[in-house]
CSV table of C-alpha atoms (C1' of nucleotides) in Angstrom, one decimal:
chain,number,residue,atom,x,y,z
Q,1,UNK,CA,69.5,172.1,278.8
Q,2,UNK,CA,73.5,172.5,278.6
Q,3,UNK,CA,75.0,170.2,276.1
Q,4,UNK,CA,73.7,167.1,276.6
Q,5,UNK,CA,75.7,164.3,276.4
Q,6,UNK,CA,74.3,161.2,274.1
Q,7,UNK,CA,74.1,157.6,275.3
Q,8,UNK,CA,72.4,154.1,274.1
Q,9,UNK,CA,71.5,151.3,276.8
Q,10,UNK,CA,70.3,148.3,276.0
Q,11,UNK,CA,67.5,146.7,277.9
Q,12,UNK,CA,65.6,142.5,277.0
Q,13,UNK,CA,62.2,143.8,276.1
Q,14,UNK,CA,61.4,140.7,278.0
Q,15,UNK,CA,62.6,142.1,280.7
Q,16,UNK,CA,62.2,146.2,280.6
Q,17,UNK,CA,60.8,147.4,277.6
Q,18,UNK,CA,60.5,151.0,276.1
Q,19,UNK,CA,56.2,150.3,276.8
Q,20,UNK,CA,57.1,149.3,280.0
Q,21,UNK,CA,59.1,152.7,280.8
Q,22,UNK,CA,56.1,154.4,278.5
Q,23,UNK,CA,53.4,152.4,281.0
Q,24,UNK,CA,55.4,153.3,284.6
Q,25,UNK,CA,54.7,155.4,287.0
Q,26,UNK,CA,55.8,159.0,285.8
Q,27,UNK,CA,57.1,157.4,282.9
Q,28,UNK,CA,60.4,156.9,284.8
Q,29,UNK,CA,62.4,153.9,286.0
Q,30,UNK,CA,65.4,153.2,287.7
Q,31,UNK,CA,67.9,151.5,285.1
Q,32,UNK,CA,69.1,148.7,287.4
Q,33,UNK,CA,71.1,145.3,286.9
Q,34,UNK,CA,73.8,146.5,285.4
Q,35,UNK,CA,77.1,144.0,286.1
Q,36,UNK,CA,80.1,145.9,283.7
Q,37,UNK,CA,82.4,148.2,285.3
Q,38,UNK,CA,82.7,150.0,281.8
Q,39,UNK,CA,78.8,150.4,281.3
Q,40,UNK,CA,78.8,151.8,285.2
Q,41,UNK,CA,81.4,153.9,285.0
Q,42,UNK,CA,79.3,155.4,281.6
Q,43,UNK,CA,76.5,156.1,283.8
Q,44,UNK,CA,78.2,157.8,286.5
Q,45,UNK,CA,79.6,160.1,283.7
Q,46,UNK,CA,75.8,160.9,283.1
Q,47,UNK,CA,73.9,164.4,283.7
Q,48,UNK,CA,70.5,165.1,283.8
Q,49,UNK,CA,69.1,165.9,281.0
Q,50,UNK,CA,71.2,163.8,278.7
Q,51,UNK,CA,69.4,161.6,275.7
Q,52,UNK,CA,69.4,158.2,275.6
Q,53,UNK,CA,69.0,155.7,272.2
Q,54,UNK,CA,66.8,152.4,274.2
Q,55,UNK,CA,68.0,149.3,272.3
Q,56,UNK,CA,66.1,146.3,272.5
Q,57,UNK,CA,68.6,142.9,272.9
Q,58,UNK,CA,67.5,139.6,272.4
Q,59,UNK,CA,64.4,139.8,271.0
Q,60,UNK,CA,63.1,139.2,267.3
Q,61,UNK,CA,64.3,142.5,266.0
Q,62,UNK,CA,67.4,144.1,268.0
Q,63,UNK,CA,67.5,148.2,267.6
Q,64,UNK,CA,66.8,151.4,269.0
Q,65,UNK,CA,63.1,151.6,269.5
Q,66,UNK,CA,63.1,154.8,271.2
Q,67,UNK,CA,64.5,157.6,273.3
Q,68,UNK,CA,64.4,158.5,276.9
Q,69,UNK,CA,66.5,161.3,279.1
Q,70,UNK,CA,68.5,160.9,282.7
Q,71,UNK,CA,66.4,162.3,285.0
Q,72,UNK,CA,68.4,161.3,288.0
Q,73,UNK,CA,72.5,160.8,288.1
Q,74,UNK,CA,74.0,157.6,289.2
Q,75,UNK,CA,73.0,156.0,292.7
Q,76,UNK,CA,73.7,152.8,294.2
Q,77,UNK,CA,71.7,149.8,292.7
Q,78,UNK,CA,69.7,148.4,295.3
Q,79,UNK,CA,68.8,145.2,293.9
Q,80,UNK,CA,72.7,144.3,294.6
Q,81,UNK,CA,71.6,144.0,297.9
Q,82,UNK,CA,68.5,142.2,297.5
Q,83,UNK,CA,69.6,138.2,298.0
Q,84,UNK,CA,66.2,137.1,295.8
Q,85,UNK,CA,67.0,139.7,293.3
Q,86,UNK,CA,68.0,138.5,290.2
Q,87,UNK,CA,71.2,140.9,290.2
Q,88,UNK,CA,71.8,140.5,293.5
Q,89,UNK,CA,76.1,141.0,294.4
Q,90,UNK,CA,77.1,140.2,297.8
Q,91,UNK,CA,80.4,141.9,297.2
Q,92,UNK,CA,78.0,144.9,297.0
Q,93,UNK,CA,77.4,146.4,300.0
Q,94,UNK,CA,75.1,149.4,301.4
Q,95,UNK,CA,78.4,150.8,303.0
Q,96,UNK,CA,80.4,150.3,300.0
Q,97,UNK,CA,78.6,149.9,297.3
Q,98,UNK,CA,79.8,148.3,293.8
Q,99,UNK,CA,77.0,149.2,291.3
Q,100,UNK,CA,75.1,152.3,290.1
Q,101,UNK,CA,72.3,153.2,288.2
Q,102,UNK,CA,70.2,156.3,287.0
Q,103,UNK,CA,66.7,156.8,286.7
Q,104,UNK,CA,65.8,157.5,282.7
Q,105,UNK,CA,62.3,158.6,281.7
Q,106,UNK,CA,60.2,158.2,278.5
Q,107,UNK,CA,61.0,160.7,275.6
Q,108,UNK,CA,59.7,159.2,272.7
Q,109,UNK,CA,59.0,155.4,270.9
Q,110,UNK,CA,59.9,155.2,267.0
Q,111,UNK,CA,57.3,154.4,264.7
Q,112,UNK,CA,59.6,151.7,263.2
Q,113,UNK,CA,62.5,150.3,265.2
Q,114,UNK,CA,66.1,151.0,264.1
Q,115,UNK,CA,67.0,147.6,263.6
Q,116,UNK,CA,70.8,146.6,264.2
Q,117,UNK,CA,71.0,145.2,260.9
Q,118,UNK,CA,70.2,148.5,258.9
Q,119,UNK,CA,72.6,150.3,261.0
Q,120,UNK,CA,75.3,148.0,259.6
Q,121,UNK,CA,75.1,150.0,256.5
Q,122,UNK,CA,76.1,153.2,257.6
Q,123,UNK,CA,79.6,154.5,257.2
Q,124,UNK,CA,78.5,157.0,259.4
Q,125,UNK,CA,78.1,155.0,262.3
Q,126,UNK,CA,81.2,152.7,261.5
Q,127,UNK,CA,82.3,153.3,265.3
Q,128,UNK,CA,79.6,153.3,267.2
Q,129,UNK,CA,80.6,150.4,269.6
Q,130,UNK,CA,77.0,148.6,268.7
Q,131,UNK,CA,77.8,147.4,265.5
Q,132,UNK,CA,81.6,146.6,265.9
Q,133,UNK,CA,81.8,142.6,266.0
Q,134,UNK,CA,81.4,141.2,269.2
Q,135,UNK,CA,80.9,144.1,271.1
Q,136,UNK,CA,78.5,143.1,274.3
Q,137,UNK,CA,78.5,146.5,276.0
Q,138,UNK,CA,74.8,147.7,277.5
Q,139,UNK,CA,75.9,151.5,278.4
Q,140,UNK,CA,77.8,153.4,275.6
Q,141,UNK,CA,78.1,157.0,274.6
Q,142,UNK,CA,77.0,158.1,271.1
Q,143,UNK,CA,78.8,161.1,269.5
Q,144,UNK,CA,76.3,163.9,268.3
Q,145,UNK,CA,76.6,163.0,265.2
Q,146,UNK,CA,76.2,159.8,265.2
Q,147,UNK,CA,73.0,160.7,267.4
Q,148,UNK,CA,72.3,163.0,265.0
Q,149,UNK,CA,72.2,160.9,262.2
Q,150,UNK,CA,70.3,157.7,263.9
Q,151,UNK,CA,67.5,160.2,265.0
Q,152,UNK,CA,67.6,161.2,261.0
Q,153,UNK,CA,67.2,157.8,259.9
Q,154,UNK,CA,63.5,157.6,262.0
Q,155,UNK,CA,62.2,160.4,259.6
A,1,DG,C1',69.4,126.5,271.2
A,2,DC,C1',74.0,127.4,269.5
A,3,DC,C1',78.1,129.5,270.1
A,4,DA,C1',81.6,133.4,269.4
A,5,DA,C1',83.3,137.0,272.0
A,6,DC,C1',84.3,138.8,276.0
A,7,DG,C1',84.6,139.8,281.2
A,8,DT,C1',85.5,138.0,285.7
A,9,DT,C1',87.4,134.9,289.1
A,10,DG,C1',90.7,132.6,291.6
A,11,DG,C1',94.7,129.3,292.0
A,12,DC,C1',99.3,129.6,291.6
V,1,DG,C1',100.3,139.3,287.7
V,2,DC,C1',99.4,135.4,284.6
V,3,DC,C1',96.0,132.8,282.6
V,4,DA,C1',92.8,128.8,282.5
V,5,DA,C1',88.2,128.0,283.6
V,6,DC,C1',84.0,129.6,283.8
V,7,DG,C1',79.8,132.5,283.2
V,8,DT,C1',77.3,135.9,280.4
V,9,DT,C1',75.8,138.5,276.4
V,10,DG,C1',73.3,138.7,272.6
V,11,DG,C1',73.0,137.9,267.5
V,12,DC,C1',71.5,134.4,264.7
DNA sequence: GCCAACGTTGGC
DNA sequence: GCCAACGTTGGC
């Protein structure tokens, strides 16, 4: 692999979890629904091969319960077309579509999640867009050190 | 469930 | 192109 680039997404374990990704079918999954031209444009910038922190929002404990890798770069998101579909955008169409995603697969689940409020504590981490106030980004990259470091932190 | 922060929409 | 209104995110 030729320098990976570093990523976190974050996903409602109510609604995709890091078990569900473990549990699907060749532990891969399309990463769809997302509706932020900054977090698309992020996953266009994606390679194969890349590593990416999964963050669980809006649950009991918020953090990075795992890892996964991009093991397909950015194609349109279907379910923009889909009118029952949940994320479906009618200003997204088939012949110009508006939305992107990538298929990630199943690297590894922590032992412990890396709960958003430990990372708080960290100097080291100080601008990682997570943790600055009111950030609501789902798709940002994450520096090698800063990846470094996190993946320290689950040892 | 609350609500602050932020992104998007659309009238003008 | 401004900006008020509105909708969404996501921690708490």
């Amino acid at each position: 692999m030729n320098h990976a680039q570093y990523w976190l997404m974050k996903s409602e374990p109510s609604v995709f979890s890091i078990e569900d990704l473990k549990n699907a079918s060749k532990q891969t999954a399309p990463w769809d629904g997302v509706r932020n031209y900054q977090a698309r444009n992020f996953m266009r910038q994606m390679q194969i091969g890349d590593l990416v922190l999964f963050y669980h929002s809006n649950c009991d404990v918020p953090g990075v319960v795992g890892i996964a890798q991009v093991s397909r770069l950015a194609y349109p998101d279907y379910t923009a077309w889909d009118p029952l579909s949940h994320y479906y955008d009618p200003k997204s169409t088939s012949d110009n579509p508006r939305w992107d995603m990538v298929d990630v697969q199943f690297v590894t689940k922590f032992e412990k999640t890396l709960s958003l409020k430990s990372l708080y504590h960290y100097p080291e981490l100080q601008d990682l867009p997570l943790i600055r106030k009111g950030n609501r980004l789902s798709v940002m990259p994450v520096t090698a050190s800063q990846w470094h470091f996190m993946i320290s932190l689950c040892k």
